[in-house]
Amino acid sequence: MQGASNAEFVQLYPHRGAVSHDMWHRIVDDATDAIDILVYSGLFLVDNRPDFTDVLAEKASNGVRVRLLFGDPDSAEVKRRSEEEGIGVDGLSGRIRITLSYIAKVVGTPGIEVRLHDTILYNSIYRSDTTMLVNPHVYGSGAPFNPVMHLQRVPGGRMFDHYQASFDRTWEAGKPLETAK
């Protein structure tokens, strides 16, 4: 079991910016089965890739299940996190609203589901099939400044599935974007 867990761990990046643009692109481009993203805002995804929503729509049209989970910009948890990061009570909410304005283009696209969550977000999770990036959140520090773990699913491993279970629990508690407004 320990050997499998070691095999799951691919790389540790000191901060989100150290993850190559190529790796962020592969999370979407290489998906053949599923894309799962759990964030508060994820604004960097659309800022760094203007065709992000187009690629998601194309993937969905090819049978890839896309599940996107964003923080509810009106939730107490988002406001608190924003204050803890020192960006003002509405800083993070504003970033989420900007992201949602870009994502609105694909809301309702078959194969793409978008939900809002009001959880305390301990990790941002970006999964494509058997590849996962996990961005742990550190109190008082914004997500871009925190480490990122690159994991891969391997038989007998536990870490990948552990983080996937966290995504799935948050997904189940989330509200579809259309009804969350």
PDB file of C-alpha atoms in Angstrom:
ATOM      1  CA  MET A   1       0.000   0.000   0.000  1.00  0.00           C
ATOM      2  CA  GLN A   2       2.831   2.421   0.834  1.00  0.00           C
ATOM      3  CA  GLY A   3       4.439   1.685  -2.535  1.00  0.00           C
ATOM      4  CA  ALA A   4       1.211   2.496  -4.355  1.00  0.00           C
ATOM      5  CA  SER A   5       0.838   5.762  -2.454  1.00  0.00           C
ATOM      6  CA  ASN A   6       4.412   6.688  -3.342  1.00  0.00           C
ATOM      7  CA  ALA A   7       3.626   5.941  -6.986  1.00  0.00           C
ATOM      8  CA  GLU A   8       0.594   8.254  -6.825  1.00  0.00           C
ATOM      9  CA  PHE A   9       2.764  11.216  -5.900  1.00  0.00           C
ATOM     10  CA  VAL A  10       4.284  12.694  -9.068  1.00  0.00           C
ATOM     11  CA  GLN A  11       5.590  16.104  -8.038  1.00  0.00           C
ATOM     12  CA  LEU A  12       5.284  18.912  -5.504  1.00  0.00           C
ATOM     13  CA  TYR A  13       5.282  22.485  -6.772  1.00  0.00           C
ATOM     14  CA  PRO A  14       6.184  25.250  -4.265  1.00  0.00           C
ATOM     15  CA  HIS A  15       3.287  27.445  -5.465  1.00  0.00           C
ATOM     16  CA  ARG A  16       0.581  27.423  -8.126  1.00  0.00           C
ATOM     17  CA  GLY A  17       2.615  29.598 -10.485  1.00  0.00           C
ATOM     18  CA  ALA A  18       5.329  26.929 -10.610  1.00  0.00           C
ATOM     19  CA  VAL A  19       2.924  24.548 -12.368  1.00  0.00           C
ATOM     20  CA  SER A  20       3.637  24.914 -16.088  1.00  0.00           C
ATOM     21  CA  HIS A  21       1.049  26.333 -18.457  1.00  0.00           C
ATOM     22  CA  ASP A  22       1.402  23.072 -20.353  1.00  0.00           C
ATOM     23  CA  MET A  23       0.304  21.105 -17.278  1.00  0.00           C
ATOM     24  CA  TRP A  24      -2.751  23.330 -16.765  1.00  0.00           C
ATOM     25  CA  HIS A  25      -3.639  22.850 -20.441  1.00  0.00           C
ATOM     26  CA  ARG A  26      -3.189  19.064 -20.221  1.00  0.00           C
ATOM     27  CA  ILE A  27      -5.668  18.897 -17.313  1.00  0.00           C
ATOM     28  CA  VAL A  28      -8.328  19.888 -19.844  1.00  0.00           C
ATOM     29  CA  ASP A  29      -6.865  18.838 -23.185  1.00  0.00           C
ATOM     30  CA  ASP A  30      -5.958  15.262 -22.229  1.00  0.00           C
ATOM     31  CA  ALA A  31      -9.311  14.395 -20.637  1.00  0.00           C
ATOM     32  CA  THR A  32     -11.195  11.567 -22.314  1.00  0.00           C
ATOM     33  CA  ASP A  33     -13.534  10.623 -19.454  1.00  0.00           C
ATOM     34  CA  ALA A  34     -13.966  13.359 -16.820  1.00  0.00           C
ATOM     35  CA  ILE A  35     -12.887  16.814 -15.710  1.00  0.00           C
ATOM     36  CA  ASP A  36     -13.605  17.833 -12.106  1.00  0.00           C
ATOM     37  CA  ILE A  37     -12.669  21.277 -10.785  1.00  0.00           C
ATOM     38  CA  LEU A  38     -13.268  22.437  -7.200  1.00  0.00           C
ATOM     39  CA  VAL A  39     -12.275  26.021  -6.422  1.00  0.00           C
ATOM     40  CA  TYR A  40     -13.547  29.184  -4.874  1.00  0.00           C
ATOM     41  CA  SER A  41     -12.923  31.338  -7.975  1.00  0.00           C
ATOM     42  CA  GLY A  42     -10.516  29.661 -10.412  1.00  0.00           C
ATOM     43  CA  LEU A  43     -10.227  32.966 -12.253  1.00  0.00           C
ATOM     44  CA  PHE A  44      -6.681  32.155 -13.342  1.00  0.00           C
ATOM     45  CA  LEU A  45      -8.035  29.291 -15.475  1.00  0.00           C
ATOM     46  CA  VAL A  46      -9.917  31.653 -17.792  1.00  0.00           C
ATOM     47  CA  ASP A  47      -7.410  34.498 -17.464  1.00  0.00           C
ATOM     48  CA  ASN A  48      -4.572  32.266 -18.661  1.00  0.00           C
ATOM     49  CA  ARG A  49      -6.607  30.468 -21.304  1.00  0.00           C
ATOM     50  CA  PRO A  50      -9.168  32.568 -23.180  1.00  0.00           C
ATOM     51  CA  ASP A  51     -10.491  29.456 -24.965  1.00  0.00           C
ATOM     52  CA  PHE A  52     -11.105  27.621 -21.671  1.00  0.00           C
ATOM     53  CA  THR A  53     -14.901  27.497 -22.033  1.00  0.00           C
ATOM     54  CA  ASP A  54     -14.679  26.586 -25.725  1.00  0.00           C
ATOM     55  CA  VAL A  55     -12.403  23.654 -24.923  1.00  0.00           C
ATOM     56  CA  LEU A  56     -14.713  22.502 -22.108  1.00  0.00           C
ATOM     57  CA  ALA A  57     -17.682  22.604 -24.501  1.00  0.00           C
ATOM     58  CA  GLU A  58     -15.730  20.648 -27.110  1.00  0.00           C
ATOM     59  CA  LYS A  59     -14.700  18.055 -24.527  1.00  0.00           C
ATOM     60  CA  ALA A  60     -18.298  17.693 -23.346  1.00  0.00           C
ATOM     61  CA  SER A  61     -19.496  17.239 -26.942  1.00  0.00           C
ATOM     62  CA  ASN A  62     -17.000  14.366 -27.207  1.00  0.00           C
ATOM     63  CA  GLY A  63     -18.476  12.624 -24.148  1.00  0.00           C
ATOM     64  CA  VAL A  64     -16.236  13.997 -21.369  1.00  0.00           C
ATOM     65  CA  ARG A  65     -18.194  14.641 -18.157  1.00  0.00           C
ATOM     66  CA  VAL A  66     -17.317  18.134 -16.882  1.00  0.00           C
ATOM     67  CA  ARG A  67     -18.169  19.112 -13.294  1.00  0.00           C
ATOM     68  CA  LEU A  68     -17.235  22.608 -12.117  1.00  0.00           C
ATOM     69  CA  LEU A  69     -17.651  23.657  -8.477  1.00  0.00           C
ATOM     70  CA  PHE A  70     -17.223  27.318  -7.546  1.00  0.00           C
ATOM     71  CA  GLY A  71     -17.629  29.038  -4.220  1.00  0.00           C
ATOM     72  CA  ASP A  72     -20.975  30.702  -3.626  1.00  0.00           C
ATOM     73  CA  PRO A  73     -19.976  34.388  -3.797  1.00  0.00           C
ATOM     74  CA  ASP A  74     -22.665  35.280  -1.232  1.00  0.00           C
ATOM     75  CA  SER A  75     -21.659  32.635   1.321  1.00  0.00           C
ATOM     76  CA  ALA A  76     -20.213  33.484   4.709  1.00  0.00           C
ATOM     77  CA  GLU A  77     -17.337  31.067   4.028  1.00  0.00           C
ATOM     78  CA  VAL A  78     -16.202  32.961   0.923  1.00  0.00           C
ATOM     79  CA  LYS A  79     -16.421  36.316   2.707  1.00  0.00           C
ATOM     80  CA  ARG A  80     -14.435  34.970   5.655  1.00  0.00           C
ATOM     81  CA  ARG A  81     -11.769  33.471   3.402  1.00  0.00           C
ATOM     82  CA  SER A  82     -11.496  36.786   1.578  1.00  0.00           C
ATOM     83  CA  GLU A  83     -10.925  38.609   4.859  1.00  0.00           C
ATOM     84  CA  GLU A  84      -8.384  35.987   5.990  1.00  0.00           C
ATOM     85  CA  GLU A  85      -6.430  36.514   2.761  1.00  0.00           C
ATOM     86  CA  GLY A  86      -6.422  40.271   3.385  1.00  0.00           C
ATOM     87  CA  ILE A  87      -8.235  41.176   0.158  1.00  0.00           C
ATOM     88  CA  GLY A  88     -11.333  42.693   1.743  1.00  0.00           C
ATOM     89  CA  VAL A  89     -14.697  41.146   2.473  1.00  0.00           C
ATOM     90  CA  ASP A  90     -15.782  41.252  -1.195  1.00  0.00           C
ATOM     91  CA  GLY A  91     -12.441  40.578  -2.926  1.00  0.00           C
ATOM     92  CA  LEU A  92     -12.934  36.862  -3.426  1.00  0.00           C
ATOM     93  CA  SER A  93     -16.657  37.238  -4.127  1.00  0.00           C
ATOM     94  CA  GLY A  94     -15.807  39.644  -6.942  1.00  0.00           C
ATOM     95  CA  ARG A  95     -13.315  37.195  -8.432  1.00  0.00           C
ATOM     96  CA  ILE A  96     -15.916  34.406  -8.316  1.00  0.00           C
ATOM     97  CA  ARG A  97     -18.493  36.601 -10.038  1.00  0.00           C
ATOM     98  CA  ILE A  98     -16.016  37.411 -12.821  1.00  0.00           C
ATOM     99  CA  THR A  99     -15.298  33.711 -13.332  1.00  0.00           C
ATOM    100  CA  LEU A 100     -18.998  32.864 -13.350  1.00  0.00           C
ATOM    101  CA  SER A 101     -19.595  35.533 -15.998  1.00  0.00           C
ATOM    102  CA  TYR A 102     -17.103  33.706 -18.261  1.00  0.00           C
ATOM    103  CA  ILE A 103     -18.450  30.261 -17.349  1.00  0.00           C
ATOM    104  CA  ALA A 104     -22.037  31.371 -18.099  1.00  0.00           C
ATOM    105  CA  LYS A 105     -21.242  30.707 -21.757  1.00  0.00           C
ATOM    106  CA  VAL A 106     -21.282  26.916 -21.122  1.00  0.00           C
ATOM    107  CA  VAL A 107     -23.955  26.668 -18.421  1.00  0.00           C
ATOM    108  CA  GLY A 108     -26.616  24.355 -19.784  1.00  0.00           C
ATOM    109  CA  THR A 109     -24.261  22.697 -22.280  1.00  0.00           C
ATOM    110  CA  PRO A 110     -24.939  18.950 -22.295  1.00  0.00           C
ATOM    111  CA  GLY A 111     -22.177  17.194 -20.359  1.00  0.00           C
ATOM    112  CA  ILE A 112     -21.199  20.280 -18.357  1.00  0.00           C
ATOM    113  CA  GLU A 113     -22.565  20.800 -14.862  1.00  0.00           C
ATOM    114  CA  VAL A 114     -21.789  23.860 -12.756  1.00  0.00           C
ATOM    115  CA  ARG A 115     -22.527  24.074  -9.051  1.00  0.00           C
ATOM    116  CA  LEU A 116     -21.863  26.510  -6.226  1.00  0.00           C
ATOM    117  CA  HIS A 117     -20.672  25.372  -2.826  1.00  0.00           C
ATOM    118  CA  ASP A 118     -20.600  27.069   0.548  1.00  0.00           C
ATOM    119  CA  THR A 119     -18.005  24.859   2.181  1.00  0.00           C
ATOM    120  CA  ILE A 120     -14.798  25.788   3.893  1.00  0.00           C
ATOM    121  CA  LEU A 121     -12.398  25.016   1.065  1.00  0.00           C
ATOM    122  CA  TYR A 122      -9.328  23.194   2.355  1.00  0.00           C
ATOM    123  CA  ASN A 123      -7.988  22.317  -1.105  1.00  0.00           C
ATOM    124  CA  SER A 124      -8.645  23.331  -4.657  1.00  0.00           C
ATOM    125  CA  ILE A 125      -8.837  20.203  -6.805  1.00  0.00           C
ATOM    126  CA  TYR A 126      -8.267  19.941 -10.556  1.00  0.00           C
ATOM    127  CA  ARG A 127      -8.816  16.446 -11.962  1.00  0.00           C
ATOM    128  CA  SER A 128      -8.630  15.046 -15.452  1.00  0.00           C
ATOM    129  CA  ASP A 129      -9.200  11.292 -15.687  1.00  0.00           C
ATOM    130  CA  THR A 130      -6.271   9.820 -13.689  1.00  0.00           C
ATOM    131  CA  THR A 131      -4.351  13.077 -13.205  1.00  0.00           C
ATOM    132  CA  MET A 132      -5.018  15.441 -10.304  1.00  0.00           C
ATOM    133  CA  LEU A 133      -3.561  18.693  -9.033  1.00  0.00           C
ATOM    134  CA  VAL A 134      -4.332  19.518  -5.402  1.00  0.00           C
ATOM    135  CA  ASN A 135      -3.688  23.063  -4.154  1.00  0.00           C
ATOM    136  CA  PRO A 136      -3.828  23.021  -0.319  1.00  0.00           C
ATOM    137  CA  HIS A 137      -5.038  26.231   1.272  1.00  0.00           C
ATOM    138  CA  VAL A 138      -3.003  27.827   4.031  1.00  0.00           C
ATOM    139  CA  TYR A 139      -4.620  30.184   6.534  1.00  0.00           C
ATOM    140  CA  GLY A 140      -3.994  33.821   5.603  1.00  0.00           C
ATOM    141  CA  SER A 141      -2.496  32.975   2.212  1.00  0.00           C
ATOM    142  CA  GLY A 142      -4.151  33.106  -1.196  1.00  0.00           C
ATOM    143  CA  ALA A 143      -4.284  29.942  -3.287  1.00  0.00           C
ATOM    144  CA  PRO A 144      -1.620  31.142  -5.784  1.00  0.00           C
ATOM    145  CA  PHE A 145       0.962  31.260  -2.996  1.00  0.00           C
ATOM    146  CA  ASN A 146       0.393  27.733  -1.699  1.00  0.00           C
ATOM    147  CA  PRO A 147       1.945  24.444  -2.837  1.00  0.00           C
ATOM    148  CA  VAL A 148       0.416  22.167  -5.452  1.00  0.00           C
ATOM    149  CA  MET A 149       0.638  18.374  -5.397  1.00  0.00           C
ATOM    150  CA  HIS A 150       0.532  16.494  -8.687  1.00  0.00           C
ATOM    151  CA  LEU A 151      -1.059  13.077  -8.157  1.00  0.00           C
ATOM    152  CA  GLN A 152      -1.886  10.203 -10.466  1.00  0.00           C
ATOM    153  CA  ARG A 153      -4.334   7.374  -9.855  1.00  0.00           C
ATOM    154  CA  VAL A 154      -2.638   3.980  -9.518  1.00  0.00           C
ATOM    155  CA  PRO A 155      -4.070   0.603  -8.444  1.00  0.00           C
ATOM    156  CA  GLY A 156      -3.918   0.257  -4.664  1.00  0.00           C
ATOM    157  CA  GLY A 157      -3.243   3.952  -4.078  1.00  0.00           C
ATOM    158  CA  ARG A 158      -5.226   5.946  -1.526  1.00  0.00           C
ATOM    159  CA  MET A 159      -4.344   9.630  -1.939  1.00  0.00           C
ATOM    160  CA  PHE A 160      -5.983  10.226  -5.316  1.00  0.00           C
ATOM    161  CA  ASP A 161      -9.211   8.558  -4.207  1.00  0.00           C
ATOM    162  CA  HIS A 162      -9.108  10.415  -0.878  1.00  0.00           C
ATOM    163  CA  TYR A 163      -9.109  13.791  -2.630  1.00  0.00           C
ATOM    164  CA  GLN A 164     -11.658  12.585  -5.184  1.00  0.00           C
ATOM    165  CA  ALA A 165     -13.987  11.621  -2.328  1.00  0.00           C
ATOM    166  CA  SER A 166     -13.626  15.170  -0.977  1.00  0.00           C
ATOM    167  CA  PHE A 167     -14.619  16.538  -4.376  1.00  0.00           C
ATOM    168  CA  ASP A 168     -17.598  14.168  -4.537  1.00  0.00           C
ATOM    169  CA  ARG A 169     -18.855  15.163  -1.061  1.00  0.00           C
ATOM    170  CA  THR A 170     -18.621  18.834  -1.969  1.00  0.00           C
ATOM    171  CA  TRP A 171     -20.326  18.142  -5.298  1.00  0.00           C
ATOM    172  CA  GLU A 172     -23.255  16.442  -3.586  1.00  0.00           C
ATOM    173  CA  ALA A 173     -23.679  19.394  -1.203  1.00  0.00           C
ATOM    174  CA  GLY A 174     -23.402  21.966  -4.000  1.00  0.00           C
ATOM    175  CA  LYS A 175     -26.327  23.721  -5.661  1.00  0.00           C
ATOM    176  CA  PRO A 176     -26.726  23.794  -9.456  1.00  0.00           C
ATOM    177  CA  LEU A 177     -25.769  27.243 -10.671  1.00  0.00           C
ATOM    178  CA  GLU A 178     -29.133  27.790 -12.380  1.00  0.00           C
ATOM    179  CA  THR A 179     -31.023  27.313  -9.079  1.00  0.00           C
ATOM    180  CA  ALA A 180     -28.434  28.880  -6.802  1.00  0.00           C
ATOM    181  CA  LYS A 181     -29.000  32.423  -8.091  1.00  0.00           C
TER     182      LYS A 181
END
